Amino acid sequence: MKPFNIIKLSEIPSTQTFLLQEDERKVFDEYTVVYTNNQTHGRGQEKHIWESEKEKNVLFSLLLKPTFLDPSNQFLITQMISLAIVDTLQSYGLEDVKIKWPNDIYVKYAKICGVLVQNKITGLEFSNSYIGIGINVNQKKFLFAPNPTSMFLETGKETDLDIFLSDVLHNIYKRYLQLKEDELERLQSEYLSLLLFKEERRKYIYKGKEIEAKILGVNRFGHLILESDDTVVIQCELRELQFIL
Ligand code: BTN
């Protein structure tokens, strides 16, 4: 039994802003989902705009209450969500699906899904996780998103948006149960096995300078661990590193 309570809106500036603001007023239950196919001011990471053509894509924000997790383990939410999205895309026949650290979902070298995780810590307790997910499903042309792709562009097939949403939520529920059941090693090792460019020597921009480095993994706080040319190990945060694709 899937416990999601889906609030479907025909048009909204941002499901993420709506969920965050309304939860302040009303206090939603865990598993509340705000869903739309028409988002007019979608928010991406770090003030980016999330591009999405009307009625073409799946856009939603989900409220989880992972109170069983220590706040220092909050990166596990990002990991299990990324895995659930990969599970879904693979179940639709997509190949070469990877996770570009920390939580962009890529097909080969193009981005098919973006995830925005905003966690609320109350005192020393993890209280709420607001998880915004945008998956490019039937969109064929993009105006400004950098290197985007969609399920249609990858498979040549149209996908039913409501069925696809229900499949993503089903997979999120399964992965969330793994987290609740403490299957942490499994989640972490599957996440690592899907990391884009893991163990490959490549060029990156680190703190504004070009470096050559190899991704070794991710620590429990979600920092990316890289080994640079001169065998120096770097632990970096999102803002410090740019991928060169
Ligand atoms: C990213 O920059 O990669 C994150 C994009 C997250 C987009 C989704 S779409 C649904 C939800 N509502 C928003 O305004 N943003 C997230």
PDB file of C-alpha atoms and ligand atoms in Angstrom:
ATOM      1  CA  MET A   1       0.000   0.000   0.000  1.00  0.00           C
ATOM      2  CA  LYS A   2       1.413   3.339  -1.028  1.00  0.00           C
ATOM      3  CA  PRO A   3       0.639   6.053   1.490  1.00  0.00           C
ATOM      4  CA  PHE A   4       0.960   9.137  -0.706  1.00  0.00           C
ATOM      5  CA  ASN A   5      -1.561  11.937  -0.558  1.00  0.00           C
ATOM      6  CA  ILE A   6      -1.321  13.706  -3.921  1.00  0.00           C
ATOM      7  CA  ILE A   7      -2.420  17.320  -4.299  1.00  0.00           C
ATOM      8  CA  LYS A   8      -2.631  17.841  -8.055  1.00  0.00           C
ATOM      9  CA  LEU A   9      -2.598  21.432  -9.258  1.00  0.00           C
ATOM     10  CA  SER A  10      -3.239  22.410 -12.874  1.00  0.00           C
ATOM     11  CA  GLU A  11      -0.731  25.276 -12.727  1.00  0.00           C
ATOM     12  CA  ILE A  12       1.566  26.608 -10.017  1.00  0.00           C
ATOM     13  CA  PRO A  13       4.704  28.805  -9.973  1.00  0.00           C
ATOM     14  CA  SER A  14       6.678  26.170  -8.017  1.00  0.00           C
ATOM     15  CA  THR A  15       5.557  22.974  -6.259  1.00  0.00           C
ATOM     16  CA  GLN A  16       8.538  23.380  -3.926  1.00  0.00           C
ATOM     17  CA  THR A  17       7.645  26.902  -2.819  1.00  0.00           C
ATOM     18  CA  PHE A  18       3.999  25.867  -2.441  1.00  0.00           C
ATOM     19  CA  LEU A  19       4.835  22.832  -0.278  1.00  0.00           C
ATOM     20  CA  LEU A  20       7.270  24.769   1.931  1.00  0.00           C
ATOM     21  CA  GLN A  21       4.894  27.705   2.428  1.00  0.00           C
ATOM     22  CA  GLU A  22       1.721  25.705   2.931  1.00  0.00           C
ATOM     23  CA  ASP A  23       3.435  23.334   5.345  1.00  0.00           C
ATOM     24  CA  GLU A  24       4.282  26.348   7.515  1.00  0.00           C
ATOM     25  CA  ARG A  25       0.576  27.196   7.697  1.00  0.00           C
ATOM     26  CA  LYS A  26      -1.136  23.821   7.777  1.00  0.00           C
ATOM     27  CA  VAL A  27       1.441  21.213   8.753  1.00  0.00           C
ATOM     28  CA  PHE A  28       1.064  18.487   6.150  1.00  0.00           C
ATOM     29  CA  ASP A  29       1.349  14.774   6.873  1.00  0.00           C
ATOM     30  CA  GLU A  30       4.342  12.781   5.769  1.00  0.00           C
ATOM     31  CA  TYR A  31       3.993  11.543   2.152  1.00  0.00           C
ATOM     32  CA  THR A  32       2.152  14.651   0.973  1.00  0.00           C
ATOM     33  CA  VAL A  33       2.939  15.246  -2.698  1.00  0.00           C
ATOM     34  CA  VAL A  34       2.315  18.487  -4.570  1.00  0.00           C
ATOM     35  CA  TYR A  35       2.165  17.625  -8.257  1.00  0.00           C
ATOM     36  CA  THR A  36       1.735  19.598 -11.456  1.00  0.00           C
ATOM     37  CA  ASN A  37       2.475  19.313 -15.161  1.00  0.00           C
ATOM     38  CA  ASN A  38       2.569  23.064 -15.525  1.00  0.00           C
ATOM     39  CA  GLN A  39       5.083  24.884 -13.386  1.00  0.00           C
ATOM     40  CA  THR A  40       5.664  28.500 -14.352  1.00  0.00           C
ATOM     41  CA  HIS A  41       8.604  29.463 -12.072  1.00  0.00           C
ATOM     42  CA  GLY A  42      10.355  26.185 -11.286  1.00  0.00           C
ATOM     43  CA  ARG A  43      13.295  26.503  -8.914  1.00  0.00           C
ATOM     44  CA  GLY A  44      16.578  24.718  -9.510  1.00  0.00           C
ATOM     45  CA  GLN A  45      19.727  24.472  -7.403  1.00  0.00           C
ATOM     46  CA  GLU A  46      21.432  27.713  -6.424  1.00  0.00           C
ATOM     47  CA  LYS A  47      18.935  30.196  -7.876  1.00  0.00           C
ATOM     48  CA  HIS A  48      18.744  28.456 -11.255  1.00  0.00           C
ATOM     49  CA  ILE A  49      15.418  28.264 -13.030  1.00  0.00           C
ATOM     50  CA  TRP A  50      13.989  24.834 -13.857  1.00  0.00           C
ATOM     51  CA  GLU A  51      12.773  24.819 -17.454  1.00  0.00           C
ATOM     52  CA  SER A  52       9.684  22.787 -18.203  1.00  0.00           C
ATOM     53  CA  GLU A  53       7.235  23.032 -21.105  1.00  0.00           C
ATOM     54  CA  LYS A  54       3.545  22.946 -20.188  1.00  0.00           C
ATOM     55  CA  GLU A  55       1.980  19.445 -19.870  1.00  0.00           C
ATOM     56  CA  LYS A  56       5.153  17.649 -20.926  1.00  0.00           C
ATOM     57  CA  ASN A  57       6.899  16.707 -17.719  1.00  0.00           C
ATOM     58  CA  VAL A  58       6.503  15.347 -14.217  1.00  0.00           C
ATOM     59  CA  LEU A  59       7.141  17.980 -11.545  1.00  0.00           C
ATOM     60  CA  PHE A  60       6.445  17.417  -7.889  1.00  0.00           C
ATOM     61  CA  SER A  61       7.515  18.064  -4.329  1.00  0.00           C
ATOM     62  CA  LEU A  62       7.275  15.437  -1.638  1.00  0.00           C
ATOM     63  CA  LEU A  63       7.283  15.781   2.129  1.00  0.00           C
ATOM     64  CA  LEU A  64       9.072  13.125   4.157  1.00  0.00           C
ATOM     65  CA  LYS A  65       9.584  13.141   7.909  1.00  0.00           C
ATOM     66  CA  PRO A  66      12.711  11.047   8.464  1.00  0.00           C
ATOM     67  CA  THR A  67      12.789  11.608  12.222  1.00  0.00           C
ATOM     68  CA  PHE A  68      14.565   8.246  12.629  1.00  0.00           C
ATOM     69  CA  LEU A  69      17.690   9.678  10.945  1.00  0.00           C
ATOM     70  CA  ASP A  70      20.407  11.614  12.689  1.00  0.00           C
ATOM     71  CA  PRO A  71      20.785  15.026  10.964  1.00  0.00           C
ATOM     72  CA  SER A  72      24.426  14.143  10.217  1.00  0.00           C
ATOM     73  CA  ASN A  73      23.093  11.379   7.945  1.00  0.00           C
ATOM     74  CA  GLN A  74      20.826  13.609   5.890  1.00  0.00           C
ATOM     75  CA  PHE A  75      22.732  12.861   2.678  1.00  0.00           C
ATOM     76  CA  LEU A  76      21.087   9.415   2.767  1.00  0.00           C
ATOM     77  CA  ILE A  77      17.844  11.100   1.676  1.00  0.00           C
ATOM     78  CA  THR A  78      19.563  12.443  -1.430  1.00  0.00           C
ATOM     79  CA  GLN A  79      21.039   9.021  -2.114  1.00  0.00           C
ATOM     80  CA  MET A  80      17.813   7.051  -1.772  1.00  0.00           C
ATOM     81  CA  ILE A  81      15.844   9.551  -3.900  1.00  0.00           C
ATOM     82  CA  SER A  82      18.487   9.424  -6.652  1.00  0.00           C
ATOM     83  CA  LEU A  83      18.328   5.628  -6.619  1.00  0.00           C
ATOM     84  CA  ALA A  84      14.521   5.598  -6.818  1.00  0.00           C
ATOM     85  CA  ILE A  85      14.634   7.829  -9.898  1.00  0.00           C
ATOM     86  CA  VAL A  86      17.285   5.667 -11.540  1.00  0.00           C
ATOM     87  CA  ASP A  87      15.171   2.557 -10.729  1.00  0.00           C
ATOM     88  CA  THR A  88      12.184   4.138 -12.470  1.00  0.00           C
ATOM     89  CA  LEU A  89      14.056   5.297 -15.561  1.00  0.00           C
ATOM     90  CA  GLN A  90      15.674   1.894 -15.940  1.00  0.00           C
ATOM     91  CA  SER A  91      12.281   0.207 -15.606  1.00  0.00           C
ATOM     92  CA  TYR A  92      11.170   2.292 -18.634  1.00  0.00           C
ATOM     93  CA  GLY A  93      14.058   0.858 -20.641  1.00  0.00           C
ATOM     94  CA  LEU A  94      16.540   3.723 -20.408  1.00  0.00           C
ATOM     95  CA  GLU A  95      20.183   2.706 -20.519  1.00  0.00           C
ATOM     96  CA  ASP A  96      23.316   4.449 -19.273  1.00  0.00           C
ATOM     97  CA  VAL A  97      21.447   6.171 -16.449  1.00  0.00           C
ATOM     98  CA  LYS A  98      23.902   7.718 -13.985  1.00  0.00           C
ATOM     99  CA  ILE A  99      23.923   9.990 -10.960  1.00  0.00           C
ATOM    100  CA  LYS A 100      25.957  13.130 -11.404  1.00  0.00           C
ATOM    101  CA  TRP A 101      26.987  14.017  -7.882  1.00  0.00           C
ATOM    102  CA  PRO A 102      25.173  14.898  -5.792  1.00  0.00           C
ATOM    103  CA  ASN A 103      21.744  14.219  -7.293  1.00  0.00           C
ATOM    104  CA  ASP A 104      21.380  15.123 -10.951  1.00  0.00           C
ATOM    105  CA  ILE A 105      20.189  12.195 -12.980  1.00  0.00           C
ATOM    106  CA  TYR A 106      21.922  11.837 -16.303  1.00  0.00           C
ATOM    107  CA  VAL A 107      21.487   9.677 -19.368  1.00  0.00           C
ATOM    108  CA  LYS A 108      24.926   9.423 -20.937  1.00  0.00           C
ATOM    109  CA  TYR A 109      26.071  13.055 -20.781  1.00  0.00           C
ATOM    110  CA  ALA A 110      22.683  14.784 -20.634  1.00  0.00           C
ATOM    111  CA  LYS A 111      20.508  15.741 -17.693  1.00  0.00           C
ATOM    112  CA  ILE A 112      17.067  14.148 -17.506  1.00  0.00           C
ATOM    113  CA  CYS A 113      16.119  14.973 -13.930  1.00  0.00           C
ATOM    114  CA  GLY A 114      16.941  17.533 -11.265  1.00  0.00           C
ATOM    115  CA  VAL A 115      16.369  17.133  -7.539  1.00  0.00           C
ATOM    116  CA  LEU A 116      16.191  19.827  -4.886  1.00  0.00           C
ATOM    117  CA  VAL A 117      16.366  18.560  -1.298  1.00  0.00           C
ATOM    118  CA  GLN A 118      15.659  21.072   1.479  1.00  0.00           C
ATOM    119  CA  ASN A 119      15.904  19.651   4.975  1.00  0.00           C
ATOM    120  CA  LYS A 120      14.548  21.086   8.194  1.00  0.00           C
ATOM    121  CA  ILE A 121      16.381  20.327  11.405  1.00  0.00           C
ATOM    122  CA  THR A 122      14.554  21.251  14.613  1.00  0.00           C
ATOM    123  CA  GLY A 123      16.939  21.449  17.559  1.00  0.00           C
ATOM    124  CA  LEU A 124      19.067  18.342  17.195  1.00  0.00           C
ATOM    125  CA  GLU A 125      16.352  16.371  15.385  1.00  0.00           C
ATOM    126  CA  PHE A 126      15.763  15.816  11.720  1.00  0.00           C
ATOM    127  CA  SER A 127      12.150  16.835  11.176  1.00  0.00           C
ATOM    128  CA  ASN A 128      11.192  17.421   7.547  1.00  0.00           C
ATOM    129  CA  SER A 129      12.626  16.806   4.135  1.00  0.00           C
ATOM    130  CA  TYR A 130      11.080  18.721   1.227  1.00  0.00           C
ATOM    131  CA  ILE A 131      12.109  16.964  -1.952  1.00  0.00           C
ATOM    132  CA  GLY A 132      11.459  18.673  -5.291  1.00  0.00           C
ATOM    133  CA  ILE A 133      11.822  16.540  -8.390  1.00  0.00           C
ATOM    134  CA  GLY A 134      11.587  17.550 -12.040  1.00  0.00           C
ATOM    135  CA  ILE A 135      11.792  14.783 -14.631  1.00  0.00           C
ATOM    136  CA  ASN A 136      11.860  15.592 -18.333  1.00  0.00           C
ATOM    137  CA  VAL A 137       9.416  13.148 -19.840  1.00  0.00           C
ATOM    138  CA  ASN A 138       7.801  14.142 -23.155  1.00  0.00           C
ATOM    139  CA  GLN A 139       9.593  17.443 -23.861  1.00  0.00           C
ATOM    140  CA  LYS A 140      11.348  17.479 -27.234  1.00  0.00           C
ATOM    141  CA  LYS A 141      12.958  20.926 -27.341  1.00  0.00           C
ATOM    142  CA  PHE A 142      14.516  22.981 -24.579  1.00  0.00           C
ATOM    143  CA  LEU A 143      15.125  26.721 -24.726  1.00  0.00           C
ATOM    144  CA  PHE A 144      17.816  27.357 -22.141  1.00  0.00           C
ATOM    145  CA  ALA A 145      18.453  24.315 -19.935  1.00  0.00           C
ATOM    146  CA  PRO A 146      22.107  23.285 -20.311  1.00  0.00           C
ATOM    147  CA  ASN A 147      22.547  19.838 -21.942  1.00  0.00           C
ATOM    148  CA  PRO A 148      19.038  18.495 -21.263  1.00  0.00           C
ATOM    149  CA  THR A 149      17.441  15.282 -22.406  1.00  0.00           C
ATOM    150  CA  SER A 150      14.051  13.673 -21.820  1.00  0.00           C
ATOM    151  CA  MET A 151      12.537  10.217 -21.858  1.00  0.00           C
ATOM    152  CA  PHE A 152      11.050  10.977 -25.267  1.00  0.00           C
ATOM    153  CA  LEU A 153      14.416  12.069 -26.673  1.00  0.00           C
ATOM    154  CA  GLU A 154      16.000   8.868 -25.354  1.00  0.00           C
ATOM    155  CA  THR A 155      13.319   6.328 -26.304  1.00  0.00           C
ATOM    156  CA  GLY A 156      11.242   8.006 -29.050  1.00  0.00           C
ATOM    157  CA  LYS A 157       8.097   7.132 -27.051  1.00  0.00           C
ATOM    158  CA  GLU A 158       5.492   9.262 -25.282  1.00  0.00           C
ATOM    159  CA  THR A 159       4.904   8.365 -21.633  1.00  0.00           C
ATOM    160  CA  ASP A 160       1.707   8.805 -19.601  1.00  0.00           C
ATOM    161  CA  LEU A 161       2.601  11.400 -16.980  1.00  0.00           C
ATOM    162  CA  ASP A 162       0.249  10.248 -14.199  1.00  0.00           C
ATOM    163  CA  ILE A 163       1.315   6.606 -14.501  1.00  0.00           C
ATOM    164  CA  PHE A 164       4.944   7.675 -14.526  1.00  0.00           C
ATOM    165  CA  LEU A 165       4.441   9.733 -11.351  1.00  0.00           C
ATOM    166  CA  SER A 166       2.858   6.752  -9.646  1.00  0.00           C
ATOM    167  CA  ASP A 167       5.838   4.560 -10.652  1.00  0.00           C
ATOM    168  CA  VAL A 168       8.352   7.091  -9.296  1.00  0.00           C
ATOM    169  CA  LEU A 169       6.469   7.351  -6.007  1.00  0.00           C
ATOM    170  CA  HIS A 170       6.268   3.569  -5.722  1.00  0.00           C
ATOM    171  CA  ASN A 171      10.045   3.348  -6.144  1.00  0.00           C
ATOM    172  CA  ILE A 172      10.656   6.178  -3.672  1.00  0.00           C
ATOM    173  CA  TYR A 173       8.533   4.308  -1.135  1.00  0.00           C
ATOM    174  CA  LYS A 174      10.537   1.097  -1.684  1.00  0.00           C
ATOM    175  CA  ARG A 175      13.867   2.905  -1.293  1.00  0.00           C
ATOM    176  CA  TYR A 176      12.609   4.841   1.734  1.00  0.00           C
ATOM    177  CA  LEU A 177      11.697   1.523   3.395  1.00  0.00           C
ATOM    178  CA  GLN A 178      15.274   0.349   2.782  1.00  0.00           C
ATOM    179  CA  LEU A 179      16.469   3.465   4.564  1.00  0.00           C
ATOM    180  CA  LYS A 180      14.044   2.912   7.443  1.00  0.00           C
ATOM    181  CA  GLU A 181      15.141  -0.706   7.656  1.00  0.00           C
ATOM    182  CA  ASP A 182      18.738   0.452   7.975  1.00  0.00           C
ATOM    183  CA  GLU A 183      19.978  -1.030   4.697  1.00  0.00           C
ATOM    184  CA  LEU A 184      22.545   1.733   4.559  1.00  0.00           C
ATOM    185  CA  GLU A 185      25.452  -0.155   3.045  1.00  0.00           C
ATOM    186  CA  ARG A 186      23.267  -1.337   0.206  1.00  0.00           C
ATOM    187  CA  LEU A 187      22.004   2.177  -0.521  1.00  0.00           C
ATOM    188  CA  GLN A 188      25.474   3.670  -0.334  1.00  0.00           C
ATOM    189  CA  SER A 189      27.124   1.055  -2.504  1.00  0.00           C
ATOM    190  CA  GLU A 190      24.390   1.196  -5.158  1.00  0.00           C
ATOM    191  CA  TYR A 191      24.651   5.004  -5.174  1.00  0.00           C
ATOM    192  CA  LEU A 192      28.427   4.818  -5.629  1.00  0.00           C
ATOM    193  CA  SER A 193      28.171   2.239  -8.381  1.00  0.00           C
ATOM    194  CA  LEU A 194      25.987   4.678 -10.372  1.00  0.00           C
ATOM    195  CA  LEU A 195      28.159   7.784  -9.933  1.00  0.00           C
ATOM    196  CA  LEU A 196      28.972   9.472 -13.218  1.00  0.00           C
ATOM    197  CA  PHE A 197      32.727   9.452 -14.021  1.00  0.00           C
ATOM    198  CA  LYS A 198      33.657   7.433 -10.922  1.00  0.00           C
ATOM    199  CA  GLU A 199      37.267   6.224 -11.150  1.00  0.00           C
ATOM    200  CA  GLU A 200      37.761   8.115 -14.439  1.00  0.00           C
ATOM    201  CA  ARG A 201      40.528  10.682 -14.708  1.00  0.00           C
ATOM    202  CA  ARG A 202      38.874  13.879 -15.975  1.00  0.00           C
ATOM    203  CA  LYS A 203      39.131  17.657 -15.937  1.00  0.00           C
ATOM    204  CA  TYR A 204      37.101  19.640 -13.387  1.00  0.00           C
ATOM    205  CA  ILE A 205      36.985  23.242 -12.226  1.00  0.00           C
ATOM    206  CA  TYR A 206      37.764  23.196  -8.504  1.00  0.00           C
ATOM    207  CA  LYS A 207      37.581  26.518  -6.628  1.00  0.00           C
ATOM    208  CA  GLY A 208      37.873  28.334  -9.961  1.00  0.00           C
ATOM    209  CA  LYS A 209      40.941  26.421 -11.227  1.00  0.00           C
ATOM    210  CA  GLU A 210      41.105  23.603 -13.722  1.00  0.00           C
ATOM    211  CA  ILE A 211      42.341  20.358 -12.207  1.00  0.00           C
ATOM    212  CA  GLU A 212      42.635  16.811 -13.416  1.00  0.00           C
ATOM    213  CA  ALA A 213      41.199  14.347 -10.955  1.00  0.00           C
ATOM    214  CA  LYS A 214      39.483  11.037 -10.375  1.00  0.00           C
ATOM    215  CA  ILE A 215      36.282  10.638  -8.338  1.00  0.00           C
ATOM    216  CA  LEU A 216      36.885   8.081  -5.599  1.00  0.00           C
ATOM    217  CA  GLY A 217      33.564   8.304  -3.793  1.00  0.00           C
ATOM    218  CA  VAL A 218      31.397  10.323  -1.470  1.00  0.00           C
ATOM    219  CA  ASN A 219      31.720  10.620   2.301  1.00  0.00           C
ATOM    220  CA  ARG A 220      28.801  10.279   4.710  1.00  0.00           C
ATOM    221  CA  PHE A 221      28.256  14.034   4.720  1.00  0.00           C
ATOM    222  CA  GLY A 222      27.814  14.013   0.950  1.00  0.00           C
ATOM    223  CA  HIS A 223      31.174  15.593   0.091  1.00  0.00           C
ATOM    224  CA  LEU A 224      32.693  14.325  -3.126  1.00  0.00           C
ATOM    225  CA  ILE A 225      36.102  12.696  -2.672  1.00  0.00           C
ATOM    226  CA  LEU A 226      38.487  13.274  -5.548  1.00  0.00           C
ATOM    227  CA  GLU A 227      42.088  12.304  -6.062  1.00  0.00           C
ATOM    228  CA  SER A 228      43.898  14.987  -7.996  1.00  0.00           C
ATOM    229  CA  ASP A 229      46.861  14.445 -10.306  1.00  0.00           C
ATOM    230  CA  ASP A 230      49.430  14.688  -7.574  1.00  0.00           C
ATOM    231  CA  THR A 231      47.552  12.102  -5.438  1.00  0.00           C
ATOM    232  CA  VAL A 232      46.160  14.789  -3.158  1.00  0.00           C
ATOM    233  CA  VAL A 233      42.754  13.805  -1.841  1.00  0.00           C
ATOM    234  CA  ILE A 234      40.173  16.583  -2.028  1.00  0.00           C
ATOM    235  CA  GLN A 235      36.827  16.541  -0.225  1.00  0.00           C
ATOM    236  CA  CYS A 236      34.607  19.073  -1.889  1.00  0.00           C
ATOM    237  CA  GLU A 237      31.239  20.697  -1.503  1.00  0.00           C
ATOM    238  CA  LEU A 238      28.774  21.386  -4.278  1.00  0.00           C
ATOM    239  CA  ARG A 239      29.673  25.038  -4.801  1.00  0.00           C
ATOM    240  CA  GLU A 240      33.398  24.282  -5.092  1.00  0.00           C
ATOM    241  CA  LEU A 241      33.290  21.949  -8.070  1.00  0.00           C
ATOM    242  CA  GLN A 242      32.184  22.242 -11.669  1.00  0.00           C
ATOM    243  CA  PHE A 243      32.078  19.309 -14.031  1.00  0.00           C
ATOM    244  CA  ILE A 244      33.385  19.732 -17.571  1.00  0.00           C
ATOM    245  CA  LEU A 245      31.153  17.630 -19.786  1.00  0.00           C
TER     246      LEU A 245
HETATM  247  C1  BTN B   1      18.205  21.254 -10.184  1.00  0.00           C
HETATM  248  O1  BTN B   1      18.604  22.418 -10.362  1.00  0.00           O
HETATM  249  O2  BTN B   1      18.781  20.315 -10.729  1.00  0.00           O
HETATM  250  C2  BTN B   1      17.032  20.976  -9.299  1.00  0.00           C
HETATM  251  C3  BTN B   1      15.746  21.120 -10.070  1.00  0.00           C
HETATM  252  C4  BTN B   1      14.516  20.794  -9.250  1.00  0.00           C
HETATM  253  C5  BTN B   1      13.271  21.074 -10.040  1.00  0.00           C
HETATM  254  C6  BTN B   1      12.034  20.606  -9.335  1.00  0.00           C
HETATM  255  S1  BTN B   1      10.611  20.668 -10.372  1.00  0.00           S
HETATM  256  C7  BTN B   1       9.568  20.367  -9.024  1.00  0.00           C
HETATM  257  C8  BTN B   1      10.126  21.141  -7.851  1.00  0.00           C
HETATM  258  N1  BTN B   1       9.603  22.481  -7.836  1.00  0.00           N
HETATM  259  C9  BTN B   1      10.546  23.398  -8.079  1.00  0.00           C
HETATM  260  O3  BTN B   1      10.352  24.622  -8.153  1.00  0.00           O
HETATM  261  N2  BTN B   1      11.735  22.798  -8.237  1.00  0.00           N
HETATM  262  C10 BTN B   1      11.639  21.362  -8.080  1.00  0.00           C
END
